[in-house]
Amino acid sequence: MRIEDYALIGDMQSAALVGRDGSIDWLCLPRFDSPSCFGALLGGEHNGHWWVGPTGRPMAARRRYRPDTLILESEWDTPTGTVRVIDFMPPRDRNPDVVRIVEGVSGTVEVSTELRVRFDYGRIVPWVRRSEGHLQAIGGPDSVWLHSALPLIGGDYAHQATFTVSAGERVPFVFTWHPSHEPMPTLIEPETHLAETEAMWAEWVGQCTYKGPWRDAVVRSLITLKALTYEPTGGIVAAPTTSLPEDLGGVRNWDYRYCWLRDATMTLEALIDSGYSGEAESWRDWLLRAIAGRPQDLQIMYGVAGERRLPEATLDWLAGYEGSRPVRIGNAAVDQLQLDVYGEVMNCLYLARTSGLPASDRAWAIQQQLLSYVEEHWDEPDEGLWEVRGPRRHFTHSKVMCWVAMDRAIRQVENFDRTGPVERWRAVRDEIHAEILRQAYDPVRNTFTQSYGSTELDAALLLIPLTGFLPPDDPRVIGTVEAIQRELMADGFVLRYPVAEDNSVDGLPGGEGAFLACSFWLVEVLSMMGRREEATRLFDRLLSLRNDVGLLAEEYDPRYARLVGNFPQAFSHVPLVHAARALS
């Protein structure tokens, strides 16, 4: 299926992708970054899946989330009646559960299910036995139970059942993971947990302060961002998937199941602006634990509990999504130097304080150490925002964010009675500002460029007015926006930067789609510049790219009119929220 044919369910510790045909094709347990037990998304059904739907496996006629929740309802119309499948993951007590309730809507429908559990990213075929009327699958450290009143018949390393449901009947299934050395977990009551899960989401959404005309889109994005939060620690993953390709059939396949400081800080900005200060405090606590140590050891990303070692490896037994190989786990970009993250962290901690988050002496002490590092290293080349795998450069955006780091520190001193060498920080801030204007601006073309001495453009230049580096009515900002609209757009969407075989910036072959965040940035900048009608047209077009349940991947490929990249992507839903607020 297409990437946009999937929907998300989750419990704020892991997540599953449910296809339009009723098959769960991706699920990692017990954490976002654990090995999958359903991995058909990146291979085939023999790599694990769990299908429930009308016999014959048609596509659902319609799907929706229950209002203001992450509870998915898929409906099929058949010649004999209509059936609904309700999918959700209740917030866990101890063990993760996936609940699927088959409900007869009208008539009588024959329904089938097939369960293929494959641990370790589809590699381990488990030993399956029946115990106390339920199925248990064990393989190494993993064990799962399928609790059902229906007997499933084994064959071909899978288990199947066929049954009928009539109007008003409900048939529940509960899938539970636990460490294989522990005893059988307590069976949850599906209907009770359905009601509790719905109430939990409704209460959370009730805190949202956004009341503008795009409320449905904003709330769906906020729910998605909340679902990508690892509740035990406060970490926020960039996406729940790995290796969904940026270029169909290509090699731009990365593991996004980790906590990028940049993505997490932008996510927190969206949550803070929407009334969710509790998430900000949890994330600040996660951040202080993760980055504790020497400032020069700061990484651009961490595991959900703050792990630092995220070695990159390839899973050669998986064919990849639509043949897109290699399939990667881990991420070698963890070792890159990306100076912009210092500005992202400083900006988010400043915004958290402005939102009313209590002061933390420990947080301020760590921020001062980070600033000392920025003072010493801001003038060095780095890999930049886009994690290029080509040579390091003096990327303009990285320098702007170093300016942001110093600027937000100064604001904390001025607005929150913090102490520090503020005069020295002002001098460094002004030096960075002057150098950027001198080295990164092309006066002939009236535009900033991707890096010092470069002629290339970069969508990250749109962040110059959004950070406050220059006002939106500055002629240099206006010129940069017009240059990007003229030279860096495909089918009306903004590309990250030029990608061509003779462009050595990112060091990778092949092309990619339009990175959706970049177009949302353009919406926000156009709104700031007073070009509201133009901004609204682009925003509405971007909203039309969402799938039928309101989710966005990392990119949109105009060549195929398809979503591409990991899914759903926090870095797409965050700027959607910001753009809606700007237009509202």
Coordinates of C-alpha atoms in Angstrom, one line a residue, residues 26-518:
W26 CA 4.4 -2.1 11.5
L27 CA 4.8 -2.4 15.3
C28 CA 7.9 -2.2 17.5
L29 CA 7.6 -3.3 21.1
P30 CA 8.1 -2.4 23.8
R31 CA 9.5 1.0 22.6
F32 CA 9.5 3.1 19.4
D33 CA 13.0 2.0 18.7
S34 CA 12.7 -1.7 19.6
P35 CA 12.9 -4.4 16.9
S36 CA 9.6 -4.9 15.2
C37 CA 7.2 -7.8 15.7
F38 CA 5.2 -6.8 12.6
G39 CA 7.5 -5.7 9.8
A40 CA 5.6 -6.2 6.6
L41 CA 5.9 -2.5 5.9
L42 CA 9.6 -2.9 5.0
G43 CA 9.4 -6.4 3.5
G44 CA 6.4 -8.7 3.0
E45 CA 3.8 -10.4 5.1
H46 CA 6.3 -13.1 5.9
N47 CA 8.1 -10.4 8.0
G48 CA 5.1 -10.1 10.3
H49 CA 1.6 -8.6 10.1
W50 CA -1.9 -8.8 11.7
W51 CA -4.8 -8.5 9.3
V52 CA -8.5 -8.2 10.4
G53 CA -11.2 -7.5 7.8
P54 CA -13.9 -8.9 5.6
T55 CA -13.0 -12.1 3.8
G56 CA -11.4 -11.4 0.5
R57 CA -9.4 -8.5 2.0
P58 CA -11.0 -5.4 0.3
M59 CA -9.9 -1.9 1.2
A60 CA -12.0 -0.1 3.8
A61 CA -14.7 2.2 2.4
R62 CA -13.9 4.9 4.9
R63 CA -11.8 5.5 8.0
R64 CA -11.8 8.1 10.7
Y65 CA -10.5 8.8 14.2
R66 CA -13.0 9.1 16.9
P67 CA -13.2 12.9 17.5
D68 CA -10.2 14.3 19.4
T69 CA -8.7 10.8 19.9
L70 CA -6.2 8.3 18.5
I71 CA -8.8 5.6 18.3
L72 CA -9.2 4.5 14.7
E73 CA -12.4 3.2 13.1
S74 CA -12.3 1.5 9.7
E75 CA -15.5 0.5 7.9
W76 CA -16.2 -1.9 5.1
D77 CA -19.4 -2.2 3.0
T78 CA -20.0 -5.6 1.7
P79 CA -22.9 -7.2 -0.3
T80 CA -24.2 -8.7 3.0
G81 CA -23.7 -5.8 5.4
T82 CA -21.3 -3.3 6.9
V83 CA -18.6 -4.1 9.5
R84 CA -16.3 -1.8 11.6
V85 CA -12.9 -2.5 13.1
I86 CA -11.9 -0.3 16.1
D87 CA -8.2 -0.2 16.7
F88 CA -6.3 1.5 19.6
M89 CA -3.5 1.1 22.0
P90 CA -4.6 2.0 25.6
P91 CA -2.1 4.0 27.7
R92 CA -0.2 1.1 29.3
D93 CA 0.0 0.1 33.0
R94 CA 2.9 -2.3 32.6
N95 CA 2.7 -4.2 29.3
P96 CA 1.8 -2.7 25.9
D97 CA -1.5 -3.9 24.4
V98 CA -3.1 -3.6 20.9
V99 CA -6.9 -3.9 21.0
R100 CA -8.9 -4.6 17.9
I101 CA -12.7 -4.8 18.2
V102 CA -14.8 -6.1 15.3
E103 CA -18.3 -4.6 15.3
G104 CA -21.2 -5.5 13.2
V105 CA -22.9 -2.3 11.9
S106 CA -25.6 -3.8 9.6
G107 CA -26.5 -7.1 8.1
T108 CA -24.1 -10.1 8.6
V109 CA -20.5 -10.0 7.4
E110 CA -17.9 -12.8 7.1
V111 CA -14.7 -11.6 8.7
S112 CA -11.2 -13.2 8.6
T113 CA -8.0 -12.6 10.5
E114 CA -4.4 -13.7 10.0
L115 CA -1.6 -13.3 12.5
R116 CA 2.0 -13.6 11.6
V117 CA 4.4 -12.7 14.5
R118 CA 8.0 -12.1 13.5
F119 CA 10.4 -10.8 16.0
D120 CA 13.7 -8.9 15.4
Y121 CA 12.5 -7.0 12.3
G122 CA 10.9 -10.0 10.6
R123 CA 13.9 -12.4 11.1
I124 CA 12.8 -14.6 14.0
V125 CA 9.9 -17.1 13.5
P126 CA 8.6 -17.6 17.1
W127 CA 7.5 -20.8 18.8
V128 CA 3.8 -20.7 19.2
R129 CA 1.7 -22.6 21.7
R130 CA -1.8 -22.5 23.2
S131 CA -2.1 -21.8 26.9
E132 CA -5.3 -21.3 28.8
G133 CA -7.2 -20.9 25.6
H134 CA -4.9 -18.2 24.2
L135 CA -2.0 -18.1 21.8
Q136 CA 1.5 -17.4 23.0
A137 CA 4.5 -16.7 20.7
I138 CA 8.0 -16.8 22.1
G139 CA 11.3 -15.9 20.4
G140 CA 14.4 -15.0 22.5
P141 CA 13.6 -12.1 24.8
D142 CA 10.1 -11.4 23.3
S143 CA 6.8 -13.0 24.1
V144 CA 3.3 -12.0 22.9
W145 CA -0.2 -13.2 23.7
L146 CA -3.3 -13.1 21.5
H147 CA -6.4 -13.2 23.7
S148 CA -9.5 -14.1 21.8
A149 CA -12.7 -16.1 22.3
L150 CA -12.2 -17.4 18.8
P151 CA -9.9 -20.3 18.1
L152 CA -7.2 -19.5 15.5
I153 CA -5.9 -22.3 13.4
G154 CA -2.2 -22.6 12.7
G155 CA -0.6 -23.3 9.3
D156 CA 2.3 -22.0 7.2
Y157 CA 3.8 -20.2 10.2
A158 CA 0.6 -18.2 10.7
H159 CA -2.7 -18.4 12.5
Q160 CA -6.1 -17.7 11.0
A161 CA -9.7 -17.6 11.8
T162 CA -12.9 -16.9 9.9
F163 CA -16.2 -15.9 11.7
T164 CA -19.3 -13.8 11.1
V165 CA -20.6 -10.7 12.9
S166 CA -24.1 -9.3 12.7
A167 CA -25.4 -5.9 13.5
G168 CA -24.7 -5.0 17.2
E169 CA -22.2 -7.8 17.8
R170 CA -18.7 -7.0 18.9
V171 CA -15.7 -9.5 18.8
P172 CA -12.6 -8.2 20.6
F173 CA -8.9 -9.2 20.2
V174 CA -6.2 -8.2 22.6
F175 CA -2.5 -8.5 21.6
T176 CA -0.1 -8.1 24.5
W177 CA 3.8 -8.1 24.6
H178 CA 5.9 -8.9 27.6
P179 CA 9.5 -10.1 28.3
S180 CA 9.6 -13.8 27.7
H181 CA 11.1 -14.6 31.1
E182 CA 8.1 -13.1 32.9
P183 CA 4.8 -14.9 33.6
M184 CA 1.6 -14.3 31.5
P185 CA 0.4 -10.7 31.9
T186 CA -3.0 -9.9 33.2
L187 CA -5.6 -9.7 30.5
I188 CA -7.2 -6.3 30.1
E189 CA -10.9 -5.7 29.5
P190 CA -11.2 -4.3 26.0
E191 CA -14.4 -2.3 26.3
T192 CA -13.3 -0.7 29.6
H193 CA -10.0 0.3 28.2
L194 CA -11.7 1.7 25.1
A195 CA -13.8 4.0 27.2
E196 CA -10.8 5.0 29.4
T197 CA -8.6 5.7 26.3
E198 CA -11.3 7.9 24.7
A199 CA -11.7 9.8 27.9
M200 CA -8.0 10.3 28.3
W201 CA -7.6 11.8 24.8
A202 CA -10.7 14.0 25.2
E203 CA -9.3 15.4 28.4
W204 CA -5.9 16.1 26.8
V205 CA -7.4 17.8 23.8
G206 CA -9.5 19.9 26.1
Q207 CA -6.4 21.8 27.2
C208 CA -5.8 23.1 23.6
T209 CA -5.9 26.9 23.4
Y210 CA -6.1 27.1 19.6
K211 CA -9.5 28.3 18.5
G212 CA -8.9 29.3 14.9
P213 CA -10.5 28.2 11.7
W214 CA -8.2 25.2 11.2
R215 CA -8.9 23.7 14.5
D216 CA -9.4 20.1 13.2
A217 CA -6.1 20.1 11.4
V218 CA -4.3 21.6 14.3
V219 CA -5.8 19.2 16.9
R220 CA -5.0 16.2 14.7
S221 CA -1.4 17.4 14.4
L222 CA -1.1 17.9 18.2
I223 CA -2.5 14.5 18.9
T224 CA 0.0 13.0 16.5
L225 CA 2.8 14.9 18.2
K226 CA 1.6 13.7 21.6
A227 CA 1.6 10.2 20.3
L228 CA 5.3 10.5 19.3
T229 CA 6.2 11.4 22.9
Y230 CA 7.8 8.7 25.0
E231 CA 5.8 9.3 28.2
P232 CA 8.2 7.6 30.7
T233 CA 11.0 10.1 30.0
G234 CA 9.5 13.0 28.1
G235 CA 11.6 12.3 24.9
I236 CA 10.0 12.9 21.6
V237 CA 10.8 10.8 18.5
A238 CA 10.9 12.3 15.0
A239 CA 8.7 9.5 13.6
P240 CA 7.7 6.0 14.6
T241 CA 9.2 4.3 11.5
T242 CA 12.5 3.6 9.9
S243 CA 13.6 3.5 6.2
L244 CA 10.4 4.7 4.5
P245 CA 12.2 6.2 1.5
E246 CA 12.5 9.9 0.6
D247 CA 13.1 8.7 -3.0
L248 CA 11.0 5.6 -4.0
G249 CA 13.4 2.8 -4.8
G250 CA 16.4 4.9 -3.7
V251 CA 18.9 4.8 -0.8
R252 CA 17.7 7.9 1.2
N253 CA 16.2 5.7 3.9
W254 CA 16.8 6.6 7.5
D255 CA 15.8 5.6 11.0
Y256 CA 13.8 8.3 12.6
R257 CA 12.7 6.5 15.8
Y258 CA 15.0 8.7 18.0
C259 CA 14.9 12.1 19.7
W260 CA 16.5 14.8 17.6
L261 CA 17.1 17.9 19.7
R262 CA 16.0 20.0 16.8
D263 CA 12.7 18.2 16.1
A264 CA 11.9 17.9 19.8
T265 CA 12.4 21.5 20.5
M266 CA 10.3 22.5 17.5
T267 CA 7.6 20.1 18.7
L268 CA 7.7 21.6 22.2
E269 CA 7.3 25.1 20.7
A270 CA 4.1 23.9 19.0
L271 CA 2.8 22.3 22.2
I272 CA 3.7 25.3 24.4
D273 CA 2.0 27.7 22.0
S274 CA -1.1 25.4 22.2
G275 CA -1.3 25.3 26.0
Y276 CA 0.6 22.2 26.8
S277 CA 3.2 23.4 29.4
G278 CA 3.3 20.0 31.2
E279 CA 5.0 18.4 28.1
A280 CA 7.5 21.2 28.1
E281 CA 8.5 20.5 31.7
S282 CA 8.8 16.7 31.0
W283 CA 10.9 17.4 27.9
R284 CA 13.2 19.8 29.8
D285 CA 13.8 17.1 32.4
W286 CA 14.6 14.6 29.6
L287 CA 16.9 17.1 28.0
L288 CA 18.9 17.9 31.1
R289 CA 19.4 14.2 31.7
A290 CA 20.4 13.5 28.1
I291 CA 22.9 16.3 27.6
A292 CA 24.4 16.1 31.1
G293 CA 28.2 16.1 30.8
R294 CA 30.6 18.2 28.8
P295 CA 29.1 20.6 26.4
Q296 CA 31.4 19.4 23.6
D297 CA 29.8 16.0 23.9
L298 CA 26.3 17.3 23.0
Q299 CA 24.8 15.1 20.4
I300 CA 22.1 16.1 17.8
M301 CA 20.0 13.1 18.8
Y302 CA 19.5 10.5 21.6
G303 CA 17.5 7.4 22.3
V304 CA 14.1 7.8 24.0
A305 CA 15.7 7.4 27.4
G306 CA 18.7 9.5 26.6
E307 CA 20.9 6.8 25.1
R308 CA 23.9 8.1 23.2
R309 CA 25.0 5.1 21.2
L310 CA 22.8 4.7 18.1
P311 CA 25.0 2.7 15.7
E312 CA 23.8 2.5 12.2
A313 CA 23.3 -1.0 10.6
T314 CA 21.5 -2.4 7.6
L315 CA 18.9 -5.2 7.6
D316 CA 19.8 -7.1 4.4
W317 CA 17.0 -9.7 4.8
L318 CA 14.3 -7.0 4.3
A319 CA 13.5 -6.0 0.8
G320 CA 12.6 -2.4 1.7
Y321 CA 9.5 -0.4 1.1
E322 CA 8.8 -0.7 -2.7
G323 CA 12.4 -2.1 -3.1
S324 CA 14.0 0.9 -1.4
R325 CA 17.2 -0.4 0.1
P326 CA 19.1 -0.5 2.3
V327 CA 16.8 -0.8 5.3
R328 CA 18.6 1.0 8.1
I329 CA 18.4 0.9 11.9
G330 CA 20.4 3.3 14.1
N331 CA 21.6 6.6 12.6
A332 CA 25.2 7.5 11.8
A333 CA 24.2 11.2 11.8
V334 CA 24.4 10.9 15.6
D335 CA 28.1 11.7 15.3
Q336 CA 27.7 14.8 13.2
L337 CA 28.4 18.4 14.2
Q338 CA 25.3 20.4 13.7
L339 CA 25.7 23.8 15.4
D340 CA 22.1 24.9 14.9
V341 CA 20.9 22.5 17.7
Y342 CA 22.5 24.8 20.3
G343 CA 20.2 27.6 19.1
E344 CA 17.2 25.3 19.0
V345 CA 17.8 24.2 22.6
M346 CA 18.3 27.7 23.9
N347 CA 15.3 29.0 22.1
C348 CA 13.0 26.2 23.4
L349 CA 14.2 26.6 27.0
Y350 CA 13.6 30.4 26.7
L351 CA 10.0 29.8 25.3
A352 CA 9.4 27.3 28.2
R353 CA 10.2 30.0 30.7
T354 CA 8.0 32.5 28.9
S355 CA 5.1 30.0 29.1
G356 CA 5.4 29.9 32.9
L357 CA 7.7 27.0 33.4
P358 CA 9.4 27.3 36.8
A359 CA 13.1 28.4 36.8
S360 CA 15.7 25.7 37.1
D361 CA 19.2 26.6 38.3
R362 CA 20.5 23.4 36.9
A363 CA 19.0 24.2 33.5
W364 CA 20.6 27.6 33.5
A365 CA 24.0 26.2 34.5
I366 CA 23.9 23.8 31.6
Q367 CA 22.8 26.5 29.2
Q368 CA 25.8 28.6 30.2
Q369 CA 28.1 25.7 29.5
L370 CA 26.5 25.3 26.0
L371 CA 27.0 29.0 25.4
S372 CA 30.7 28.7 26.2
Y373 CA 30.9 26.1 23.5
V374 CA 29.1 28.2 21.0
E375 CA 31.4 31.1 21.7
E376 CA 34.4 29.0 20.9
H377 CA 33.0 27.0 17.9
W378 CA 30.3 29.1 16.1
D379 CA 32.8 30.0 13.3
E380 CA 33.5 26.4 12.4
P381 CA 31.9 24.5 9.4
D382 CA 29.4 21.7 10.2
E383 CA 27.0 19.3 8.6
G384 CA 24.0 21.6 9.1
L385 CA 20.3 21.2 9.5
W386 CA 19.9 18.7 6.8
E387 CA 22.5 16.3 8.1
V388 CA 24.4 16.2 4.8
R389 CA 26.9 13.4 4.2
G390 CA 29.1 15.5 2.0
P391 CA 31.9 17.8 3.2
R392 CA 31.3 20.2 6.1
R393 CA 30.4 23.8 5.2
H394 CA 29.7 27.2 6.8
F395 CA 26.0 26.8 6.5
T396 CA 24.1 30.0 6.9
H397 CA 21.3 28.5 8.9
S398 CA 23.8 27.0 11.4
K399 CA 25.3 30.5 11.9
V400 CA 21.8 32.1 12.4
M401 CA 21.0 29.5 15.1
C402 CA 24.3 30.3 16.8
W403 CA 23.1 33.9 16.9
V404 CA 19.8 32.6 18.3
A405 CA 21.6 30.8 21.1
M406 CA 23.4 34.0 22.2
D407 CA 20.2 36.1 21.7
R408 CA 18.0 33.9 23.8
A409 CA 20.6 33.8 26.6
I410 CA 20.6 37.6 26.7
R411 CA 16.8 37.6 26.8
Q412 CA 16.8 35.3 29.8
V413 CA 19.1 37.7 31.7
E414 CA 17.0 40.7 30.7
N415 CA 13.6 39.1 31.3
F416 CA 14.1 36.5 34.1
D417 CA 16.8 38.0 36.3
R418 CA 19.4 35.4 35.3
T419 CA 23.1 36.3 35.7
G420 CA 25.9 35.8 33.2
P421 CA 28.5 37.6 31.1
V422 CA 25.8 39.4 29.1
E423 CA 28.1 42.1 27.7
R424 CA 30.4 39.4 26.3
W425 CA 27.4 37.5 24.9
R426 CA 26.1 40.7 23.2
A427 CA 29.5 41.1 21.6
V428 CA 29.5 37.6 20.2
R429 CA 25.9 37.9 19.1
D430 CA 26.7 41.1 17.2
E431 CA 29.9 39.5 15.7
I432 CA 27.9 36.5 14.4
H433 CA 25.2 38.8 12.9
A434 CA 27.7 41.0 11.1
E435 CA 29.6 38.0 9.7
I436 CA 26.4 36.4 8.3
L437 CA 25.4 39.6 6.6
R438 CA 28.9 39.9 5.1
Q439 CA 29.5 36.3 4.1
A440 CA 26.1 34.7 3.4
Y441 CA 24.3 37.5 1.5
D442 CA 24.6 37.9 -2.2
P443 CA 24.0 41.6 -3.0
V444 CA 23.9 41.0 -6.8
R445 CA 21.0 38.5 -6.5
N446 CA 19.6 40.1 -3.4
T447 CA 19.4 36.8 -1.5
F448 CA 21.0 34.9 1.3
T449 CA 22.7 31.7 0.2
Q450 CA 23.0 28.2 1.6
S451 CA 26.5 28.6 2.8
Y452 CA 29.4 31.0 2.7
G453 CA 30.6 31.5 -0.8
S454 CA 27.8 29.3 -2.3
T455 CA 25.4 30.3 -5.0
E456 CA 22.8 27.7 -3.9
L457 CA 19.6 28.4 -2.1
D458 CA 18.3 26.6 0.9
A459 CA 14.7 26.5 2.4
A460 CA 16.2 26.9 5.8
L461 CA 16.8 30.6 4.9
L462 CA 13.1 31.1 5.4
L463 CA 13.8 30.7 9.1
I464 CA 15.8 34.0 9.1
P465 CA 12.7 36.2 9.9
L466 CA 11.0 33.5 12.0
T467 CA 14.0 33.5 14.4
G468 CA 14.0 37.3 14.6
F469 CA 17.5 37.6 13.0
L470 CA 16.0 40.1 10.5
P471 CA 12.5 41.5 10.3
P472 CA 10.2 40.2 7.5
D473 CA 10.1 43.5 5.8
D474 CA 13.8 43.7 5.4
P475 CA 14.7 44.0 1.7
R476 CA 17.2 41.1 2.0
V477 CA 14.5 38.9 3.5
I478 CA 12.1 39.8 0.8
G479 CA 14.7 39.1 -1.9
T480 CA 15.5 35.7 -0.3
V481 CA 11.8 34.7 -0.3
E482 CA 11.4 35.7 -3.9
A483 CA 14.5 33.8 -4.9
I484 CA 13.3 30.7 -3.2
Q485 CA 9.9 31.0 -4.8
R486 CA 11.6 31.5 -8.2
E487 CA 14.4 28.9 -8.0
L488 CA 13.6 26.3 -5.3
M489 CA 10.0 25.2 -5.9
A490 CA 8.6 22.2 -7.7
D491 CA 4.9 22.0 -8.6
G492 CA 4.3 24.8 -6.1
F493 CA 6.1 23.2 -3.1
V494 CA 9.5 24.2 -1.6
L495 CA 12.5 21.9 -1.9
R496 CA 15.1 21.8 0.8
Y497 CA 18.0 22.6 -1.6
P498 CA 18.9 21.7 -5.1
V499 CA 19.5 17.9 -5.5
A500 CA 21.4 16.9 -8.6
E501 CA 24.1 14.4 -9.6
D502 CA 26.6 17.3 -9.9
N503 CA 25.7 18.7 -6.5
S504 CA 28.0 17.4 -3.8
V505 CA 26.3 19.1 -0.8
D506 CA 24.5 16.0 0.6
G507 CA 26.8 13.4 -0.8
L508 CA 24.0 11.0 -1.8
P509 CA 22.7 9.8 -5.2
G510 CA 19.1 10.2 -6.4
G511 CA 16.5 12.8 -5.8
E512 CA 13.8 13.4 -3.2
G513 CA 10.4 14.9 -2.8
A514 CA 9.5 18.3 -1.4
F515 CA 10.2 18.5 2.3
L516 CA 6.8 19.6 3.7
A517 CA 8.1 21.6 6.6
C518 CA 9.8 24.0 4.1

